[in-house]
Coordinates of C-alpha atoms in Angstrom, one line a residue:
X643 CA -9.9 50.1 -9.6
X644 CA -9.6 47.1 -7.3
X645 CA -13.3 45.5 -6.6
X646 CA -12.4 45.7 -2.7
X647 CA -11.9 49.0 -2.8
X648 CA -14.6 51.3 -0.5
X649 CA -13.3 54.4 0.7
X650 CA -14.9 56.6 -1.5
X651 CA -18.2 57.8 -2.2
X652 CA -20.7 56.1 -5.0
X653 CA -23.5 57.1 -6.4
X654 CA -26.5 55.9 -8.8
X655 CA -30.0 55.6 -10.0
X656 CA -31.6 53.5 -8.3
X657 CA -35.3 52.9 -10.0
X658 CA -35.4 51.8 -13.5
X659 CA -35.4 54.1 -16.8
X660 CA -38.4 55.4 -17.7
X661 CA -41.1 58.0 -16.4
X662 CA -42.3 57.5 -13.2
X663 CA -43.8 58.9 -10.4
X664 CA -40.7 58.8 -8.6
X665 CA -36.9 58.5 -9.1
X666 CA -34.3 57.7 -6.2
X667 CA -30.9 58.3 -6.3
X668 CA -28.9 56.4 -3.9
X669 CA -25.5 57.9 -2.3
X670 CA -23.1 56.1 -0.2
X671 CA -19.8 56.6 1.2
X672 CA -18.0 59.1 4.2
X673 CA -19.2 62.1 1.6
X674 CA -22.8 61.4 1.1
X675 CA -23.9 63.6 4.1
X676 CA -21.4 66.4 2.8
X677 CA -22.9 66.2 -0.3
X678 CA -26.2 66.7 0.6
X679 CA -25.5 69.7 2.5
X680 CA -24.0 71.6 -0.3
X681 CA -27.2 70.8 -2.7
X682 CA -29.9 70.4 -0.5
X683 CA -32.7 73.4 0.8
X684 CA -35.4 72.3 3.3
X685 CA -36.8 73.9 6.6
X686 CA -34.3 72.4 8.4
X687 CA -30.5 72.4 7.4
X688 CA -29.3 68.7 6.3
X689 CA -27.2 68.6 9.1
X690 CA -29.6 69.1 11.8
X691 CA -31.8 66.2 10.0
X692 CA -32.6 63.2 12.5
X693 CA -31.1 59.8 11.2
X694 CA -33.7 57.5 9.6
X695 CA -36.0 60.4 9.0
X696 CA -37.4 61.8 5.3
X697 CA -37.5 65.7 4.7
X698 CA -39.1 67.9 1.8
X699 CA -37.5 70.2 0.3
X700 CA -35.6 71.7 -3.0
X701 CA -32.3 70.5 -4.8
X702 CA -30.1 73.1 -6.2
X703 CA -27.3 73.3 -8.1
X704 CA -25.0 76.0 -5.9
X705 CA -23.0 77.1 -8.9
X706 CA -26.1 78.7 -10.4
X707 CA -28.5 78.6 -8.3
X708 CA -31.1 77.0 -9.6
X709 CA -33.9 74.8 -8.9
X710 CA -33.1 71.5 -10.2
X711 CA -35.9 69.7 -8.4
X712 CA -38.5 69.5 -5.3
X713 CA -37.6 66.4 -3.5
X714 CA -38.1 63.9 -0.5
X715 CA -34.2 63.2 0.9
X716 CA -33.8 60.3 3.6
X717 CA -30.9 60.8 6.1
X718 CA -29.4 57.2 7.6
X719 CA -26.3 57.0 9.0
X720 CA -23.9 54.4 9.4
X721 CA -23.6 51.6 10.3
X722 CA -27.6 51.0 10.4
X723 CA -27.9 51.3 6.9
X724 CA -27.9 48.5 3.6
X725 CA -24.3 49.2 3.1
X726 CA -22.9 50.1 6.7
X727 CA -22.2 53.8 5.5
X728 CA -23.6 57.0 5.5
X729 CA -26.3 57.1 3.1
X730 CA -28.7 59.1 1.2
X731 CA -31.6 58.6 -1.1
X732 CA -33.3 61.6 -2.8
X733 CA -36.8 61.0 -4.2
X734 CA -37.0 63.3 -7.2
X735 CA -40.0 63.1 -9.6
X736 CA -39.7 60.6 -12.0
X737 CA -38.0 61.0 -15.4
X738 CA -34.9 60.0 -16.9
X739 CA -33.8 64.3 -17.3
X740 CA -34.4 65.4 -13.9
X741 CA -32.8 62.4 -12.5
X742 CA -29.7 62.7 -14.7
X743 CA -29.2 66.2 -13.5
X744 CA -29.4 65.4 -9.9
X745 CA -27.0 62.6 -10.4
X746 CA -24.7 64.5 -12.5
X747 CA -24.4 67.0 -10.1
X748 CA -24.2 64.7 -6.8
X749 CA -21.0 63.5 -9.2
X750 CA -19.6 66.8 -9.3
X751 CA -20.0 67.9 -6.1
X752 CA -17.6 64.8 -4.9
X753 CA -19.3 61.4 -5.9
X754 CA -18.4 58.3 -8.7
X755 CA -20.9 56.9 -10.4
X756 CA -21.2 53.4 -9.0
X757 CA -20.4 50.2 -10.7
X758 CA -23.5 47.5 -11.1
X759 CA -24.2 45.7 -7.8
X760 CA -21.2 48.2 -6.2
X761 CA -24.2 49.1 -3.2
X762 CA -24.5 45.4 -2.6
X763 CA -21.1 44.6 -3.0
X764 CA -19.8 47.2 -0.1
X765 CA -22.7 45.4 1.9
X766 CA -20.8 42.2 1.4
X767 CA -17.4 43.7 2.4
X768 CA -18.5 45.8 4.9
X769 CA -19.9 42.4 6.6
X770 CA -23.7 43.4 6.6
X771 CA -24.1 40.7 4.4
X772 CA -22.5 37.4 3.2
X773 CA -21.8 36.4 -0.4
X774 CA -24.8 33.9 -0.6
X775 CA -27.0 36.7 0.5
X776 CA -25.5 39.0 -1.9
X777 CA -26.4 37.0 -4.1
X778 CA -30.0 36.9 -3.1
X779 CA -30.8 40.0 -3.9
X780 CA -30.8 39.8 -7.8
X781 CA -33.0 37.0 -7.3
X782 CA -35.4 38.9 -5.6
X783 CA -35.0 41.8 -8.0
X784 CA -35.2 39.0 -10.8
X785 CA -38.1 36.6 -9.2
X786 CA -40.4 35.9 -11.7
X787 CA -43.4 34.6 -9.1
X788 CA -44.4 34.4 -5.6
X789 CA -42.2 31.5 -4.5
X790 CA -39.3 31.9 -6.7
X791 CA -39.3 35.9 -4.5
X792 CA -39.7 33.8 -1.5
X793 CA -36.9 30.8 -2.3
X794 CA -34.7 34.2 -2.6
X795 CA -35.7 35.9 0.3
X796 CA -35.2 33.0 2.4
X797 CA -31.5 33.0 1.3
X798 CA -31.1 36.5 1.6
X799 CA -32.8 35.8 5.5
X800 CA -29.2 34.1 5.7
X801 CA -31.0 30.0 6.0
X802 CA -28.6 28.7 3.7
X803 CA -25.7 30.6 4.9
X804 CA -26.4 29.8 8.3
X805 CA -26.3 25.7 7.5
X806 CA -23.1 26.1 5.4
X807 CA -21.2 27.9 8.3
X808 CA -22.5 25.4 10.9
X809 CA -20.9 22.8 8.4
X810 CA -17.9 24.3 7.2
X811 CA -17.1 25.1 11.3
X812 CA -17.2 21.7 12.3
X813 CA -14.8 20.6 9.2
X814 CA -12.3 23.4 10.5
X815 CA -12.5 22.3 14.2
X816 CA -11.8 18.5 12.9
X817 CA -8.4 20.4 10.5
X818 CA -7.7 21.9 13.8
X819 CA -8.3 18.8 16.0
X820 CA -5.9 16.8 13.8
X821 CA -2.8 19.6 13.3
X822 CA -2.8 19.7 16.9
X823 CA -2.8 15.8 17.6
X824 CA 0.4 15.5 15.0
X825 CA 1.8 19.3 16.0
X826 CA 1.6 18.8 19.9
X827 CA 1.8 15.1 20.3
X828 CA 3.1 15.7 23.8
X829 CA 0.9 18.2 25.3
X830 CA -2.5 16.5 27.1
X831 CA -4.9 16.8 24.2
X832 CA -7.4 14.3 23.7
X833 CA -6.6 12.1 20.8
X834 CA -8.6 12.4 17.9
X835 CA -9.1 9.0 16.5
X836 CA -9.7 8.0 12.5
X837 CA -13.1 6.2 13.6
X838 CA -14.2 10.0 15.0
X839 CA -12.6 11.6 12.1
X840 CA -14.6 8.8 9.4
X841 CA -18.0 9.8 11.3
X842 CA -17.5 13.3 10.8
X843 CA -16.9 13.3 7.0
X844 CA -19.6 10.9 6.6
X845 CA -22.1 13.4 8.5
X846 CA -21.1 15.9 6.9
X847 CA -20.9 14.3 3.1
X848 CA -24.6 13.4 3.5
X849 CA -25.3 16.8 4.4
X850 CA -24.2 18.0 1.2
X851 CA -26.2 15.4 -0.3
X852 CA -29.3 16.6 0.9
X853 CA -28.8 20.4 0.0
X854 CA -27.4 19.2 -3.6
X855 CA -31.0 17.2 -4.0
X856 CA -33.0 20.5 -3.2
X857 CA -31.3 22.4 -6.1
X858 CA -33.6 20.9 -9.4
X859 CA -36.5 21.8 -7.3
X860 CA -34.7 24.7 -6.7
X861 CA -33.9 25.7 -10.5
X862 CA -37.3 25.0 -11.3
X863 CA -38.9 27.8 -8.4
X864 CA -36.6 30.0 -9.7
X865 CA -36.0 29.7 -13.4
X866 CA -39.3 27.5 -14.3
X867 CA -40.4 24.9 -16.4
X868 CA -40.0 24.8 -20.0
X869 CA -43.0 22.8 -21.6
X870 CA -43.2 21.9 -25.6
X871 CA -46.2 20.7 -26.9
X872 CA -46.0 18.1 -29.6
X873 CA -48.5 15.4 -31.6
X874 CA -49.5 15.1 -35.1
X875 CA -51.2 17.7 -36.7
X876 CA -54.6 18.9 -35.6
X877 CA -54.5 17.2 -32.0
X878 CA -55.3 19.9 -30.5
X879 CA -51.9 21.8 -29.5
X880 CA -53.1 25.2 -30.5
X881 CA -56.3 25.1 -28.2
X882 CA -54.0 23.9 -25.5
X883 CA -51.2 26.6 -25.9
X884 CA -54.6 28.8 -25.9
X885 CA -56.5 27.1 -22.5
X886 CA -53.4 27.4 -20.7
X887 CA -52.9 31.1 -21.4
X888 CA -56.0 32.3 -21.2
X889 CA -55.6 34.1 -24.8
X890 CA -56.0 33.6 -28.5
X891 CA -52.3 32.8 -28.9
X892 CA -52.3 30.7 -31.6
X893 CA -54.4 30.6 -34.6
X894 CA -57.2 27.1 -34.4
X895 CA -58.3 25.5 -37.5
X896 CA -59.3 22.2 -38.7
X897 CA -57.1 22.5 -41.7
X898 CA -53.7 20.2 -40.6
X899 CA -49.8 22.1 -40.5
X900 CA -51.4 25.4 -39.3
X901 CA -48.9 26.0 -36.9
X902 CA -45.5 26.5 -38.9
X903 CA -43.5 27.7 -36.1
X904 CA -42.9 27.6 -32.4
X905 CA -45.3 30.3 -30.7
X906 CA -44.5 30.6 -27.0
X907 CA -46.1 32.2 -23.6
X908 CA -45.5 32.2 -20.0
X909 CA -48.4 31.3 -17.2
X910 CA -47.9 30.6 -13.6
X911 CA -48.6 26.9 -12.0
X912 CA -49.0 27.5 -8.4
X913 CA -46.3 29.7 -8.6
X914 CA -44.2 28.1 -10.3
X915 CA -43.6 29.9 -14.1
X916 CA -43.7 28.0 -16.9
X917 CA -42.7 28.6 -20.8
X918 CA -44.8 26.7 -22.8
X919 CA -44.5 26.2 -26.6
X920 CA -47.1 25.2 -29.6
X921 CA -45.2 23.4 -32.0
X922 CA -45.5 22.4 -35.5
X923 CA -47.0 19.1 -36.1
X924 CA -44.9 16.3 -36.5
X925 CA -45.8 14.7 -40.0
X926 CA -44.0 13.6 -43.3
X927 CA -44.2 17.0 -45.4
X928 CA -43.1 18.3 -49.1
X929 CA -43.9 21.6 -47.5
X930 CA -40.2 23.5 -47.4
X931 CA -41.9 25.9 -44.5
X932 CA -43.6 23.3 -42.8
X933 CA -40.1 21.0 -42.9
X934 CA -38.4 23.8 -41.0
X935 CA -41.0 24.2 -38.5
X936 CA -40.9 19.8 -38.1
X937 CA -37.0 20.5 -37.4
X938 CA -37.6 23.2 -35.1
X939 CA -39.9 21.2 -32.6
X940 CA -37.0 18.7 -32.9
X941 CA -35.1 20.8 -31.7
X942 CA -37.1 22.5 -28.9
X943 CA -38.0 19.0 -27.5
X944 CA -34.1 18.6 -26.9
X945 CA -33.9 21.8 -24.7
X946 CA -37.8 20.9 -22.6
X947 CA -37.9 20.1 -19.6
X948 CA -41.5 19.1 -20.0
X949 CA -43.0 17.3 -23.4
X950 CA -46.3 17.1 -23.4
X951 CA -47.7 14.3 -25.8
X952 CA -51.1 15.5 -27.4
X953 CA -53.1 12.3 -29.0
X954 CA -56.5 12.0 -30.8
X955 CA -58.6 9.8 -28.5
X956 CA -60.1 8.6 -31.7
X957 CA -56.8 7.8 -33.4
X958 CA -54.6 6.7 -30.2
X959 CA -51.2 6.3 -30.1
X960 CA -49.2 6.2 -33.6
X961 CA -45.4 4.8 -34.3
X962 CA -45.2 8.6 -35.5
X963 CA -46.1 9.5 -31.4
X964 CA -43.8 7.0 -30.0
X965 CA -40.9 8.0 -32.2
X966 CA -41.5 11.4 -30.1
X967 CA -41.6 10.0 -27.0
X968 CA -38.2 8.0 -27.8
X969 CA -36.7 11.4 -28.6
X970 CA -37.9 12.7 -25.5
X971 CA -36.6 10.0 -23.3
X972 CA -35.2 11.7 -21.2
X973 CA -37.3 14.2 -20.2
X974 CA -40.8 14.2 -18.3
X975 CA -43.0 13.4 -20.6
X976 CA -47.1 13.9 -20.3
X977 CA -49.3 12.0 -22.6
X978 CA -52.5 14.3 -23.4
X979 CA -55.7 12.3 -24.5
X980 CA -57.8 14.9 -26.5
X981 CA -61.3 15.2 -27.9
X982 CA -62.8 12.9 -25.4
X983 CA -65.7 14.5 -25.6
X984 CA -66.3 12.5 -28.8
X985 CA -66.3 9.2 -27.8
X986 CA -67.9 7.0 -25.3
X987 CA -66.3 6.7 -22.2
X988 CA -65.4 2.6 -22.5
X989 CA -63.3 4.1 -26.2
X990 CA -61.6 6.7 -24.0
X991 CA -60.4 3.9 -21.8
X992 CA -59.2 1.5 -24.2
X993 CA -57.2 4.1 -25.8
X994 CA -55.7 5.4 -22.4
X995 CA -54.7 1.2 -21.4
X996 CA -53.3 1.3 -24.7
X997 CA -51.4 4.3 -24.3
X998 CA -50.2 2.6 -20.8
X999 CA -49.5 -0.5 -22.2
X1000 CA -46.8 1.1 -24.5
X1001 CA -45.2 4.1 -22.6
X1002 CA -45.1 2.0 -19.0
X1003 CA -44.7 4.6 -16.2
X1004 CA -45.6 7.9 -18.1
X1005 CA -48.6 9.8 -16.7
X1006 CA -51.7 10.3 -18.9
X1007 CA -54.1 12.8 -18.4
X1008 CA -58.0 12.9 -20.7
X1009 CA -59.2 16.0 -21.7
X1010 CA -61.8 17.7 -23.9
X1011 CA -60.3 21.6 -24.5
X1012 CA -63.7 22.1 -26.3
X1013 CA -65.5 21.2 -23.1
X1014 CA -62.7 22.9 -21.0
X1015 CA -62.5 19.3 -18.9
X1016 CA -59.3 18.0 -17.4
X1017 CA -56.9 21.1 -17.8
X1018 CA -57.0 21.3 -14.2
X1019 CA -55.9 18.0 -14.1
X1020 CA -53.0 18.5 -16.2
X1021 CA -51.5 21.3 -14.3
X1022 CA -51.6 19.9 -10.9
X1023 CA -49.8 16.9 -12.5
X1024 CA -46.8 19.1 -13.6
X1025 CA -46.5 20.6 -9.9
X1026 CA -46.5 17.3 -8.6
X1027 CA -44.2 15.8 -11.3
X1028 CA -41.5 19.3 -10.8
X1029 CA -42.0 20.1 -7.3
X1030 CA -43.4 16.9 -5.5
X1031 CA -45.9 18.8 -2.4
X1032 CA -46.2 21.7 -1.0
X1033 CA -43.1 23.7 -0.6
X1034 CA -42.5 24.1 3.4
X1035 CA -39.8 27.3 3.8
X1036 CA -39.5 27.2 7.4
X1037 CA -38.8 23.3 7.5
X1038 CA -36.6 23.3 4.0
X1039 CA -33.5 24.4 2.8
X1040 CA -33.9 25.3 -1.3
X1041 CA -30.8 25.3 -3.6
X1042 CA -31.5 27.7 -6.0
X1043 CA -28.0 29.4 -7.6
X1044 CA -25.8 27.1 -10.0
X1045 CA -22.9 28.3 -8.7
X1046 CA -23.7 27.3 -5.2
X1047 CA -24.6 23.6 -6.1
X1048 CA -21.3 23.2 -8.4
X1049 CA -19.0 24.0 -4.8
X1050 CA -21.2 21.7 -2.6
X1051 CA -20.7 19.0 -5.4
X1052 CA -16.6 20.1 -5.1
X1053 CA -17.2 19.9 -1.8
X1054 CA -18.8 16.7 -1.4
X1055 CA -15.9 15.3 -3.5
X1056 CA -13.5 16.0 -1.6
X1057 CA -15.3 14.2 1.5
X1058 CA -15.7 11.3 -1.1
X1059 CA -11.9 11.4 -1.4
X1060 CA -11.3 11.7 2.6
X1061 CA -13.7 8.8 3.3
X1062 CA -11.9 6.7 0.9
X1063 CA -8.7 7.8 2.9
X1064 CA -10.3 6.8 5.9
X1065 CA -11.0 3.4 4.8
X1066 CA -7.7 2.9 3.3
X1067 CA -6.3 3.7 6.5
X1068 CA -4.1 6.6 5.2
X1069 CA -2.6 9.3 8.0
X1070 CA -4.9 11.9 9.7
X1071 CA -2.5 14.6 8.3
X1072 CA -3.4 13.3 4.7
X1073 CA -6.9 12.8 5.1
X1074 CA -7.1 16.8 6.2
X1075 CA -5.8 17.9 2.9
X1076 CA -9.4 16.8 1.4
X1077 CA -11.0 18.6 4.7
X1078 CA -9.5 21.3 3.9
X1079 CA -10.2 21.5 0.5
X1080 CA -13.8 21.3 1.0
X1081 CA -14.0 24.0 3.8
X1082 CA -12.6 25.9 1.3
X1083 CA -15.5 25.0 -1.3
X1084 CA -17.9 25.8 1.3
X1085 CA -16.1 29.0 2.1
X1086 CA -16.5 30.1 -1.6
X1087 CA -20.7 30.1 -1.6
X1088 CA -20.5 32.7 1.7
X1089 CA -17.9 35.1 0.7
X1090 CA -14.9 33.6 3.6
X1091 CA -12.8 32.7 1.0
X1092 CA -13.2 34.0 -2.6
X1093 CA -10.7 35.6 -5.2
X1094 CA -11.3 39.6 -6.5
X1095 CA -12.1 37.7 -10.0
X1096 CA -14.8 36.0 -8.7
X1097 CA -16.4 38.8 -6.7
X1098 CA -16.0 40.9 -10.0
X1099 CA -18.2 38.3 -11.9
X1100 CA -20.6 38.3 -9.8
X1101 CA -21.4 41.5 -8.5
X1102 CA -21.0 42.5 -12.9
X1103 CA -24.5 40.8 -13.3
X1104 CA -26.5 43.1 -10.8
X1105 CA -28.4 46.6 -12.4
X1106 CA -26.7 50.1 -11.4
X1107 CA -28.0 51.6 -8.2
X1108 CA -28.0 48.2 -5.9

């Protein structure tokens, strides 16, 4: 079945697997309404039902007769609805039986099961929606915090889409503005000049620019940070893995290579989620466990996008440490000063300057996790080092899908490639190959131009029933 195809009717289950209070399946197509009247009992026939209205009643299988369930069915007709066709939403009683026989026989009486994201996708091709705003919806569905749901739902609003459009319009009028110049020489059109058509492609290049920036600040609201802890043993990494979370996550002693393996969590930084991982302590071992656990926080530092550095304020900063830090290069890197509690504050400064002296231009932070001092500290650092301020939504554009960045960067190149033109003095009808080539790019991220493959690929990632 081709991906564009949407004359028939589709049906799913729209709420996850599981018991729960309620259960919605979701019809759509010209036969949804049809449906409904064949299995549906209430006070009022289905088709005397108001648009955009909920009714009680029972939903029976005609064949036998029977009750299959006591139900709430919303009515909305097309095209004010998600997927500009008639739809219908029974809320049946939660449970994975009663909501299998309801869809089974909605599927019998003239329904197909829907493919994953096939609800959205007909919202895309039936021009509710554009591809970027497609798009936006499993991001919502798959936000982890407040401002990664809120970096989504400002795509889905259509911001991004709206900016892209507005750029890939003016690229078309200047493809247009040139075909005619060469095409129609002697009709009384104002000449486009190169010096017009350079200022345009040099707008719009730095445009792209600006979005592309916005897209690690971007990644990070939406996929988070991923933290490792590392220092020698008995720093203190299990105590901070354990502040953080707020739980007794990883075992504490005072006995050196307790931790043997990576133990991981999740918390939430001003809404910004972040993995965080106690690792082994780096030390030269003969222990064959504790070897593999050295290799492992290796290899975690590698993937981080965070290290954070834990030190003994009373032992400051070792070759061992700084062999770390050279591994972690480049990555942010946080140098944690622990135990400060246990020295006197003139100590605790010497060993920070020292720290300085060596690792120019990393931030330190001084804590005492037995005191519960500086953690705070720490975590406003890491905002600030990921996400810079306060995230302004109605002022910013955010970049937060890999796919959309890797066009704008096609994109950009190809205005690259026409200001280089420019320069050279090449023809206007040369120049517009590149033009076009990035309109094209653009056109890709909103859906204007985009092969069946692609569509498939992305609309294979969403859950049944949206």
């Amino acid at each position: 079945m081709s991906i564009l195809q949407t004359d028939d009717t589709i049906a799913a289950i729209s709420t996850p697997a599981g018991t729960g209070g309620i259960g919605i399946i979701r019809i759509s197509g010209d036969k949804a309404f049809e449906i409904a009247e064949k299995i549906f009992i209430g006070k009022k026939d289905f088709s005397n039902i108001k648009s955009h209205t909920i009714k009680y009643g029972k939903i029976i299988d005609p064949s036998a007769g029977e009750i299959i369930d006591e139900v709430l069915i919303s009515k909305m007709r097309k095209p004010h609805t998600f997927t500009r066709e008639d739809m219908v939403e029974i809320n049946c009683h939660g449970g994975m039986t009663v909501l299998r026989n309801v869809l089974e026989l909605v599927i019998r009486e003239g329904a197909r099961l829907a493919e994953p994201g096939e609800f959205t996708k007909r919202a895309f091709l039936n021009g509710r929606i554009d591809l970027s705003q497609a798009e936006a919806v499993i991001d919502i569905i798959n936000s982890k915090t407040k401002e990664s749901s809120k970096a989504a739902i400002e795509q889905l609003e259509g911001k991004l889409s709206r900016r892209l459009k507005e750029i890939r319009k003016k690229l078309i009028s200047l493809i247009a503005n040139i075909e005619v110049n060469i095409e129609y020489p002697e009709y009384d059109i104002e000449e486009i000049t190169l010096e017009e058509t350079c200022s345009t492609i040099h707008e719009t290049y730095y445009e792209l620019e600006n979005l592309i920036k916005s897209f690690e600040k971007g990644r990070i609201i939406k996929e988070g940070i991923k933290a490792v802890i590392v220092g020698k043993p008995n720093v203190g990494k299990s105590s901070l893995l354990n502040e953080l979370t707020g739980k007794d996550r990883a075992i504490v002693t005072d006995i050196p290579g307790t931790t043997r393996d990576v133990i991981e969590d999740y918390i939430n930084i001003k809404g910004i989620p972040m993995r965080i991982l106690d690792t082994a302590g780096i030390r030269e071992t003969e222990d064959p466990v504790e070897k593999i656990g050295v290799q492992k926080t290796e290899k975690e530092i590698l993937a981080a996008d965070l290290v954070i550095l834990m030190i003994d304020v009373r032992t400051g900063i070792s070759n061992e440490d700084l062999e770390m830090v050279q591994k972690a290069k480049d990555k942010k890197i946080i140098v944690l000063i622990n135990k400060i509690d246990l020295v006197e504050e003139k100590e605790c400064n010497k060993t920070e300057n020292d720290i300085k002296n060596k690792l120019e231009g990393i931030e330190t932070v001084k804590v005492s996790l037995l005191k519960g001092t500086g953690v705070e500290e720490l975590t406003d650092k890491i905002y600030k080092l990921f996400v810079g301020g306060e995230i302004n939504y109605s002022n910013e554009i955010i970049i937060t899908n890999i796919r959309h960045k890797n066009l704008m960067e096609k994109a950009k190149i190809c205005m690259k490639e026409a200001l280089d033109g420019c320069r050279s003095g090449l023809p206007l009808d040369i120049i517009s190959i590149d033009i076009s080539r990035g309109a094209d790019y653009l056109g890709q991220i909103t859906g204007e131009t985009v092969s069946e493959d692609v569509l498939h690929e992305i609309f294979s990632r969403f859950c049944l029933g949206k």
